[in-house]
Protein backbone atom coordinates (compact mmCIF):
# COMPACT_ATOMS: atom_id res chain seq x y z
CA UNK A 1 0.00 0.00 0.00
CA UNK A 2 1.34 3.38 -0.92
CA UNK A 3 0.74 6.62 0.95
CA UNK A 4 1.77 10.18 0.32
CA UNK A 5 3.41 10.96 3.67
CA UNK A 6 6.55 12.50 2.20
CA UNK A 7 7.18 15.92 0.76
CA UNK A 8 6.55 16.13 -2.90
CA UNK A 9 3.99 13.35 -2.72
CA UNK A 10 6.47 10.49 -3.11
CA UNK A 11 4.92 7.24 -1.82
CA UNK A 12 6.31 5.39 1.22
CA UNK A 13 7.28 1.82 0.47
CA UNK A 14 6.28 -0.94 2.86
CA UNK A 15 9.81 -2.38 3.09
CA UNK A 16 11.23 1.04 4.05
CA UNK A 17 11.06 1.89 7.81
CA UNK A 18 8.95 4.89 8.72
CA UNK A 19 10.56 8.07 10.01
CA UNK A 20 9.59 7.47 13.69
CA UNK A 21 10.87 3.86 13.57
CA UNK A 22 14.20 5.07 12.21
CA UNK A 23 14.40 7.67 14.99
CA UNK A 24 14.05 4.92 17.57
CA UNK A 25 16.71 2.85 15.86
CA UNK A 26 19.12 5.77 15.62
CA UNK A 27 18.92 6.93 19.25
CA UNK A 28 22.29 8.37 20.31
CA UNK A 29 24.39 6.20 22.59
CA UNK A 30 24.42 7.45 26.21
CA UNK A 31 27.52 9.42 27.11
CA UNK A 32 29.36 9.14 30.41
CA UNK A 33 29.68 6.22 32.81
CA UNK A 34 27.00 3.57 32.86
CA UNK A 35 25.28 3.59 36.25
CA UNK A 36 24.38 0.41 38.11
CA UNK A 37 20.69 -0.39 38.45
CA UNK A 38 18.94 1.12 41.46
CA UNK A 39 18.79 -1.00 44.60
CA UNK A 40 15.69 -3.14 45.10
CA UNK A 41 12.87 -1.49 47.01
CA UNK A 42 11.53 -3.06 50.20
CA UNK A 43 7.86 -2.24 49.73
CA UNK A 44 7.00 -3.27 53.29
CA UNK A 45 9.28 -0.57 54.70
CA UNK A 46 8.06 1.85 52.05
CA UNK A 47 4.41 1.24 52.99
CA UNK A 48 5.17 1.59 56.71
CA UNK A 49 6.77 4.97 56.03
CA UNK A 50 3.84 6.00 53.87
CA UNK A 51 1.30 5.01 56.53
CA UNK A 52 3.32 6.83 59.19
CA UNK A 53 3.46 9.97 57.05
CA UNK A 54 -0.29 9.83 56.43
CA UNK A 55 -0.98 9.40 60.16
CA UNK A 56 1.27 12.36 60.93
CA UNK A 57 -0.57 14.46 58.35
CA UNK A 58 -3.95 13.46 59.82
CA UNK A 59 -2.76 14.31 63.34
CA UNK A 60 -1.44 17.68 62.18
CA UNK A 61 -4.68 18.40 60.36
CA UNK A 62 -6.73 17.62 63.49
CA UNK A 63 -4.49 19.87 65.60
CA UNK A 64 -4.75 22.73 63.10
CA UNK A 65 -8.52 22.28 62.88
CA UNK A 66 -8.82 22.48 66.68
CA UNK A 67 -6.63 25.58 66.78
CA UNK A 68 -8.69 27.22 64.04
CA UNK A 69 -11.95 26.42 65.83
CA UNK A 70 -10.57 27.82 69.09
CA UNK A 71 -9.56 31.05 67.37
CA UNK A 72 -12.94 31.29 65.68
CA UNK A 73 -14.80 30.69 68.95
CA UNK A 74 -12.63 33.30 70.68
CA UNK A 75 -13.38 35.84 67.95
CA UNK A 76 -17.10 35.02 68.16
CA UNK A 77 -16.99 35.53 71.92
CA UNK A 78 -15.26 38.90 71.46
CA UNK A 79 -17.86 39.95 68.89
CA UNK A 80 -20.72 38.90 71.19
CA UNK A 81 -19.20 40.79 74.13
CA UNK A 82 -18.69 43.87 71.99
CA UNK A 83 -22.30 43.72 70.77
CA UNK A 84 -23.57 43.35 74.36
CA UNK A 85 -21.54 46.37 75.49
CA UNK A 86 -22.82 48.40 72.56
CA UNK A 87 -26.43 47.44 73.35
CA UNK A 88 -25.91 48.29 77.01
CA UNK A 89 -24.59 51.71 76.04
CA UNK A 90 -27.54 52.29 73.72
CA UNK A 91 -29.95 51.26 76.49
CA UNK A 92 -28.31 53.66 78.98
CA UNK A 93 -28.56 56.49 76.46
CA UNK A 94 -32.22 55.67 75.82
CA UNK A 95 -33.04 55.65 79.54
CA UNK A 96 -31.25 58.98 80.09
CA UNK A 97 -33.15 60.56 77.21
CA UNK A 98 -36.42 59.12 78.53
CA UNK A 99 -35.74 60.48 82.03
CA UNK A 100 -34.83 63.90 80.61
CA UNK A 101 -38.01 64.01 78.55
CA UNK A 102 -40.14 63.23 81.63
CA UNK A 103 -38.58 66.14 83.55
CA UNK A 104 -39.57 68.65 80.87
CA UNK A 105 -43.03 70.06 81.26
CA UNK A 106 -45.47 68.59 78.85
CA UNK A 107 -46.56 71.00 76.20
CA UNK A 108 -50.17 71.94 76.69
CA UNK A 109 -52.27 72.12 73.64
CA UNK A 110 -54.48 75.17 73.49
CA UNK A 111 -57.19 75.87 71.00
CSV table of N, CA and C in Angstrom, one decimal:
chain,number,residue,atom,x,y,z
A,1,UNK,N,0.8,-1.2,0.0
A,1,UNK,CA,0.0,0.0,0.0
A,1,UNK,C,0.9,1.2,0.0
A,2,UNK,N,0.6,2.2,-0.8
A,2,UNK,CA,1.3,3.4,-0.9
A,2,UNK,C,0.6,4.5,-0.2
A,3,UNK,N,1.4,5.4,0.4
A,3,UNK,CA,0.7,6.6,0.9
A,3,UNK,C,1.6,7.8,0.6
A,4,UNK,N,1.0,9.0,0.7
A,4,UNK,CA,1.8,10.2,0.3
A,4,UNK,C,2.2,10.9,1.5
A,5,UNK,N,3.0,10.3,2.4
A,5,UNK,CA,3.4,11.0,3.7
A,5,UNK,C,4.7,11.8,3.5
A,6,UNK,N,5.3,11.7,2.4
A,6,UNK,CA,6.6,12.5,2.2
A,6,UNK,C,6.3,13.8,1.5
A,7,UNK,N,7.3,14.7,1.5
A,7,UNK,CA,7.2,15.9,0.8
A,7,UNK,C,7.2,15.6,-0.7
A,8,UNK,N,6.5,16.3,-1.5
A,8,UNK,CA,6.6,16.1,-2.9
A,8,UNK,C,5.6,15.0,-3.3
A,9,UNK,N,5.0,14.4,-2.4
A,9,UNK,CA,4.0,13.4,-2.7
A,9,UNK,C,4.6,12.0,-3.1
A,10,UNK,N,5.9,11.8,-2.8
A,10,UNK,CA,6.5,10.5,-3.1
A,10,UNK,C,5.9,9.4,-2.2
A,11,UNK,N,5.5,8.3,-2.7
A,11,UNK,CA,4.9,7.2,-1.8
A,11,UNK,C,5.9,6.6,-0.9
A,12,UNK,N,5.5,6.1,0.3
A,12,UNK,CA,6.3,5.4,1.2
A,12,UNK,C,6.2,3.9,0.9
A,13,UNK,N,7.3,3.3,0.8
A,13,UNK,CA,7.3,1.8,0.5
A,13,UNK,C,7.1,1.0,1.8
A,14,UNK,N,6.5,-0.1,1.7
A,14,UNK,CA,6.3,-0.9,2.9
A,14,UNK,C,7.6,-1.5,3.4
A,15,UNK,N,8.6,-1.8,2.6
A,15,UNK,CA,9.8,-2.4,3.1
A,15,UNK,C,10.7,-1.3,3.7
A,16,UNK,N,10.4,-0.1,3.5
A,16,UNK,CA,11.2,1.0,4.0
A,16,UNK,C,10.7,1.4,5.4
A,17,UNK,N,11.6,1.5,6.5
A,17,UNK,CA,11.1,1.9,7.8
A,17,UNK,C,10.5,3.3,7.8
A,18,UNK,N,9.5,3.5,8.6
A,18,UNK,CA,8.9,4.9,8.7
A,18,UNK,C,9.9,5.8,9.5
A,19,UNK,N,9.7,7.1,9.4
A,19,UNK,CA,10.6,8.1,10.0
A,19,UNK,C,10.7,7.9,11.5
A,20,UNK,N,9.5,7.6,12.2
A,20,UNK,CA,9.6,7.5,13.7
A,20,UNK,C,10.3,6.2,14.1
A,21,UNK,N,10.2,5.1,13.3
A,21,UNK,CA,10.9,3.9,13.6
A,21,UNK,C,12.4,4.1,13.4
A,22,UNK,N,12.8,4.8,12.4
A,22,UNK,CA,14.2,5.1,12.2
A,22,UNK,C,14.7,5.9,13.4
A,23,UNK,N,13.9,6.8,13.9
A,23,UNK,CA,14.4,7.7,15.0
A,23,UNK,C,14.7,6.8,16.2
A,24,UNK,N,13.8,5.8,16.4
A,24,UNK,CA,14.1,4.9,17.6
A,24,UNK,C,15.3,4.1,17.4
A,25,UNK,N,15.5,3.7,16.1
A,25,UNK,CA,16.7,2.8,15.9
A,25,UNK,C,18.0,3.7,15.9
A,26,UNK,N,17.9,4.9,15.7
A,26,UNK,CA,19.1,5.8,15.6
A,26,UNK,C,19.3,6.6,16.9
A,27,UNK,N,18.8,6.2,18.0
A,27,UNK,CA,18.9,6.9,19.2
A,27,UNK,C,20.4,7.0,19.6
A,28,UNK,N,20.9,8.2,20.0
A,28,UNK,CA,22.3,8.4,20.3
A,28,UNK,C,22.7,7.5,21.5
A,29,UNK,N,23.9,7.0,21.5
A,29,UNK,CA,24.4,6.2,22.6
A,29,UNK,C,24.6,7.1,23.8
A,30,UNK,N,24.2,6.6,25.0
A,30,UNK,CA,24.4,7.5,26.2
A,30,UNK,C,25.9,7.8,26.4
A,31,UNK,N,26.1,9.0,26.8
A,31,UNK,CA,27.5,9.4,27.1
A,31,UNK,C,27.8,9.4,28.6
A,32,UNK,N,29.0,9.2,29.0
A,32,UNK,CA,29.4,9.1,30.4
A,32,UNK,C,29.3,7.7,30.9
A,33,UNK,N,29.6,7.6,32.2
A,33,UNK,CA,29.7,6.2,32.8
A,33,UNK,C,28.3,5.6,32.9
A,34,UNK,N,28.3,4.3,32.7
A,34,UNK,CA,27.0,3.6,32.9
A,34,UNK,C,26.8,3.3,34.3
A,35,UNK,N,25.6,3.7,34.8
A,35,UNK,CA,25.3,3.6,36.2
A,35,UNK,C,24.7,2.2,36.5
A,36,UNK,N,25.0,1.7,37.7
A,36,UNK,CA,24.4,0.4,38.1
A,36,UNK,C,22.9,0.6,38.3
A,37,UNK,N,22.1,-0.5,38.2
A,37,UNK,CA,20.7,-0.4,38.4
A,37,UNK,C,20.4,0.0,39.9
A,38,UNK,N,19.3,0.7,40.1
A,38,UNK,CA,18.9,1.1,41.5
A,38,UNK,C,18.7,-0.1,42.4
A,39,UNK,N,19.0,0.1,43.7
A,39,UNK,CA,18.8,-1.0,44.6
A,39,UNK,C,17.3,-1.4,44.7
A,40,UNK,N,17.1,-2.7,45.0
A,40,UNK,CA,15.7,-3.1,45.1
A,40,UNK,C,15.0,-2.4,46.2
A,41,UNK,N,13.7,-2.2,46.0
A,41,UNK,CA,12.9,-1.5,47.0
A,41,UNK,C,12.2,-2.5,47.9
A,42,UNK,N,12.3,-2.3,49.2
A,42,UNK,CA,11.5,-3.1,50.2
A,42,UNK,C,10.2,-2.4,50.4
A,43,UNK,N,9.2,-2.9,49.7
A,43,UNK,CA,7.9,-2.2,49.7
A,43,UNK,C,7.2,-2.3,51.1
A,44,UNK,N,7.5,-3.2,51.9
A,44,UNK,CA,7.0,-3.3,53.3
A,44,UNK,C,7.4,-2.1,54.1
A,45,UNK,N,8.7,-1.7,54.0
A,45,UNK,CA,9.3,-0.6,54.7
A,45,UNK,C,8.7,0.7,54.1
A,46,UNK,N,8.6,0.7,52.8
A,46,UNK,CA,8.1,1.9,52.0
A,46,UNK,C,6.6,2.1,52.5
A,47,UNK,N,5.8,1.1,52.6
A,47,UNK,CA,4.4,1.2,53.0
A,47,UNK,C,4.3,1.7,54.4
A,48,UNK,N,5.2,1.2,55.3
A,48,UNK,CA,5.2,1.6,56.7
A,48,UNK,C,5.5,3.1,56.8
A,49,UNK,N,6.4,3.5,56.0
A,49,UNK,CA,6.8,5.0,56.0
A,49,UNK,C,5.6,5.8,55.5
A,50,UNK,N,5.0,5.3,54.5
A,50,UNK,CA,3.8,6.0,53.9
A,50,UNK,C,2.7,6.1,54.9
A,51,UNK,N,2.4,5.0,55.5
A,51,UNK,CA,1.3,5.0,56.5
A,51,UNK,C,1.6,6.0,57.7
A,52,UNK,N,2.9,5.9,58.1
A,52,UNK,CA,3.3,6.8,59.2
A,52,UNK,C,3.2,8.3,58.8
A,53,UNK,N,3.6,8.6,57.5
A,53,UNK,CA,3.5,10.0,57.1
A,53,UNK,C,2.0,10.4,57.0
A,54,UNK,N,1.1,9.5,56.5
A,54,UNK,CA,-0.3,9.8,56.4
A,54,UNK,C,-0.9,10.0,57.8
A,55,UNK,N,-0.5,9.2,58.8
A,55,UNK,CA,-1.0,9.4,60.2
A,55,UNK,C,-0.5,10.7,60.7
A,56,UNK,N,0.7,11.1,60.5
A,56,UNK,CA,1.3,12.4,60.9
A,56,UNK,C,0.5,13.5,60.3
A,57,UNK,N,0.2,13.4,59.0
A,57,UNK,CA,-0.6,14.5,58.4
A,57,UNK,C,-2.0,14.6,59.0
A,58,UNK,N,-2.6,13.4,59.2
A,58,UNK,CA,-4.0,13.5,59.8
A,58,UNK,C,-3.9,14.1,61.2
A,59,UNK,N,-2.9,13.7,62.0
A,59,UNK,CA,-2.8,14.3,63.3
A,59,UNK,C,-2.6,15.8,63.3
A,60,UNK,N,-1.7,16.3,62.4
A,60,UNK,CA,-1.4,17.7,62.2
A,60,UNK,C,-2.7,18.4,61.7
A,61,UNK,N,-3.5,17.8,60.8
A,61,UNK,CA,-4.7,18.4,60.4
A,61,UNK,C,-5.7,18.6,61.5
A,62,UNK,N,-5.8,17.5,62.4
A,62,UNK,CA,-6.7,17.6,63.5
A,62,UNK,C,-6.3,18.7,64.4
A,63,UNK,N,-5.0,18.8,64.7
A,63,UNK,CA,-4.5,19.9,65.6
A,63,UNK,C,-4.7,21.3,65.0
A,64,UNK,N,-4.5,21.4,63.7
A,64,UNK,CA,-4.7,22.7,63.1
A,64,UNK,C,-6.2,23.1,63.1
A,65,UNK,N,-7.1,22.1,62.9
A,65,UNK,CA,-8.5,22.3,62.9
A,65,UNK,C,-9.0,22.7,64.3
A,66,UNK,N,-8.5,22.1,65.3
A,66,UNK,CA,-8.8,22.5,66.7
A,66,UNK,C,-8.4,23.9,67.0
A,67,UNK,N,-7.2,24.2,66.6
A,67,UNK,CA,-6.6,25.6,66.8
A,67,UNK,C,-7.5,26.6,66.0
A,68,UNK,N,-7.9,26.3,64.8
A,68,UNK,CA,-8.7,27.2,64.0
A,68,UNK,C,-10.1,27.4,64.7
A,69,UNK,N,-10.6,26.3,65.2
A,69,UNK,CA,-11.9,26.4,65.8
A,69,UNK,C,-11.8,27.2,67.1
A,70,UNK,N,-10.8,27.1,67.9
A,70,UNK,CA,-10.6,27.8,69.1
A,70,UNK,C,-10.4,29.3,68.8
A,71,UNK,N,-9.7,29.7,67.7
A,71,UNK,CA,-9.6,31.1,67.4
A,71,UNK,C,-10.9,31.6,66.9
A,72,UNK,N,-11.7,30.8,66.2
A,72,UNK,CA,-12.9,31.3,65.7
A,72,UNK,C,-13.9,31.5,66.9
A,73,UNK,N,-13.9,30.6,67.8
A,73,UNK,CA,-14.8,30.7,69.0
A,73,UNK,C,-14.4,31.9,69.8
A,74,UNK,N,-13.1,32.1,69.9
A,74,UNK,CA,-12.6,33.3,70.7
A,74,UNK,C,-13.1,34.6,70.0
A,75,UNK,N,-13.0,34.6,68.7
A,75,UNK,CA,-13.4,35.8,67.9
A,75,UNK,C,-14.9,36.0,68.1
A,76,UNK,N,-15.7,34.9,68.0
A,76,UNK,CA,-17.1,35.0,68.2
A,76,UNK,C,-17.5,35.5,69.5
A,77,UNK,N,-16.7,35.1,70.6
A,77,UNK,CA,-17.0,35.5,71.9
A,77,UNK,C,-16.7,37.0,72.0
A,78,UNK,N,-15.6,37.5,71.5
A,78,UNK,CA,-15.3,38.9,71.5
A,78,UNK,C,-16.3,39.7,70.8
A,79,UNK,N,-16.8,39.2,69.6
A,79,UNK,CA,-17.9,39.9,68.9
A,79,UNK,C,-19.1,40.0,69.7
A,80,UNK,N,-19.5,38.9,70.4
A,80,UNK,CA,-20.7,38.9,71.2
A,80,UNK,C,-20.6,39.9,72.4
A,81,UNK,N,-19.4,39.9,73.0
A,81,UNK,CA,-19.2,40.8,74.1
A,81,UNK,C,-19.3,42.2,73.7
A,82,UNK,N,-18.7,42.5,72.5
A,82,UNK,CA,-18.7,43.9,72.0
A,82,UNK,C,-20.1,44.3,71.7
A,83,UNK,N,-20.9,43.4,71.1
A,83,UNK,CA,-22.3,43.7,70.8
A,83,UNK,C,-23.1,44.0,72.0
A,84,UNK,N,-22.9,43.2,73.1
A,84,UNK,CA,-23.6,43.4,74.4
A,84,UNK,C,-23.2,44.7,75.0
A,85,UNK,N,-22.0,45.1,74.9
A,85,UNK,CA,-21.5,46.4,75.5
A,85,UNK,C,-22.2,47.5,74.7
A,86,UNK,N,-22.2,47.4,73.4
A,86,UNK,CA,-22.8,48.4,72.6
A,86,UNK,C,-24.3,48.5,72.9
A,87,UNK,N,-25.0,47.4,73.0
A,87,UNK,CA,-26.4,47.4,73.3
A,87,UNK,C,-26.7,48.0,74.7
A,88,UNK,N,-25.8,47.7,75.7
A,88,UNK,CA,-25.9,48.3,77.0
A,88,UNK,C,-25.8,49.8,77.0
A,89,UNK,N,-24.8,50.3,76.2
A,89,UNK,CA,-24.6,51.7,76.0
A,89,UNK,C,-25.8,52.4,75.4
A,90,UNK,N,-26.4,51.7,74.4
A,90,UNK,CA,-27.5,52.3,73.7
A,90,UNK,C,-28.7,52.3,74.7
A,91,UNK,N,-28.9,51.3,75.5
A,91,UNK,CA,-29.9,51.3,76.5
A,91,UNK,C,-29.8,52.4,77.5
A,92,UNK,N,-28.6,52.6,78.0
A,92,UNK,CA,-28.3,53.7,79.0
A,92,UNK,C,-28.6,55.0,78.4
A,93,UNK,N,-28.3,55.2,77.1
A,93,UNK,CA,-28.6,56.5,76.5
A,93,UNK,C,-30.1,56.7,76.3
A,94,UNK,N,-30.8,55.6,76.0
A,94,UNK,CA,-32.2,55.7,75.8
A,94,UNK,C,-32.9,56.0,77.2
A,95,UNK,N,-32.4,55.4,78.2
A,95,UNK,CA,-33.0,55.6,79.5
A,95,UNK,C,-32.8,57.1,80.0
A,96,UNK,N,-31.6,57.6,79.7
A,96,UNK,CA,-31.2,59.0,80.1
A,96,UNK,C,-32.1,59.9,79.3
A,97,UNK,N,-32.3,59.7,78.0
A,97,UNK,CA,-33.1,60.6,77.2
A,97,UNK,C,-34.6,60.5,77.7
A,98,UNK,N,-35.0,59.3,78.1
A,98,UNK,CA,-36.4,59.1,78.5
A,98,UNK,C,-36.6,59.9,79.8
A,99,UNK,N,-35.6,59.8,80.8
A,99,UNK,CA,-35.7,60.5,82.0
A,99,UNK,C,-35.7,62.0,81.8
A,100,UNK,N,-34.9,62.5,80.9
A,100,UNK,CA,-34.8,63.9,80.6
A,100,UNK,C,-36.1,64.4,80.0
A,101,UNK,N,-36.8,63.6,79.2
A,101,UNK,CA,-38.0,64.0,78.5
A,101,UNK,C,-39.2,64.0,79.6
A,102,UNK,N,-39.1,63.2,80.6
A,102,UNK,CA,-40.1,63.2,81.6
A,102,UNK,C,-40.0,64.4,82.5
A,103,UNK,N,-38.8,65.0,82.7
A,103,UNK,CA,-38.6,66.1,83.5
A,103,UNK,C,-39.1,67.4,82.9
A,104,UNK,N,-39.1,67.5,81.6
A,104,UNK,CA,-39.6,68.6,80.9
A,104,UNK,C,-41.1,68.7,81.0
A,105,UNK,N,-41.6,69.9,81.2
A,105,UNK,CA,-43.0,70.1,81.3
A,105,UNK,C,-43.7,69.7,79.9
A,106,UNK,N,-44.8,69.0,80.0
A,106,UNK,CA,-45.5,68.6,78.8
A,106,UNK,C,-46.1,69.8,78.2
A,107,UNK,N,-46.0,69.9,76.9
A,107,UNK,CA,-46.6,71.0,76.2
A,107,UNK,C,-48.1,70.9,76.2
A,108,UNK,N,-48.7,72.0,76.6
A,108,UNK,CA,-50.2,71.9,76.7
A,108,UNK,C,-50.7,72.4,75.4
A,109,UNK,N,-51.7,71.7,74.9
A,109,UNK,CA,-52.3,72.1,73.6
A,109,UNK,C,-53.4,73.1,73.9
A,110,UNK,N,-53.4,74.2,73.3
A,110,UNK,CA,-54.5,75.2,73.5
A,110,UNK,C,-55.1,75.4,72.2
A,111,UNK,N,-56.5,75.6,72.2
A,111,UNK,CA,-57.2,75.9,71.0
A,111,UNK,C,-57.5,77.3,70.9
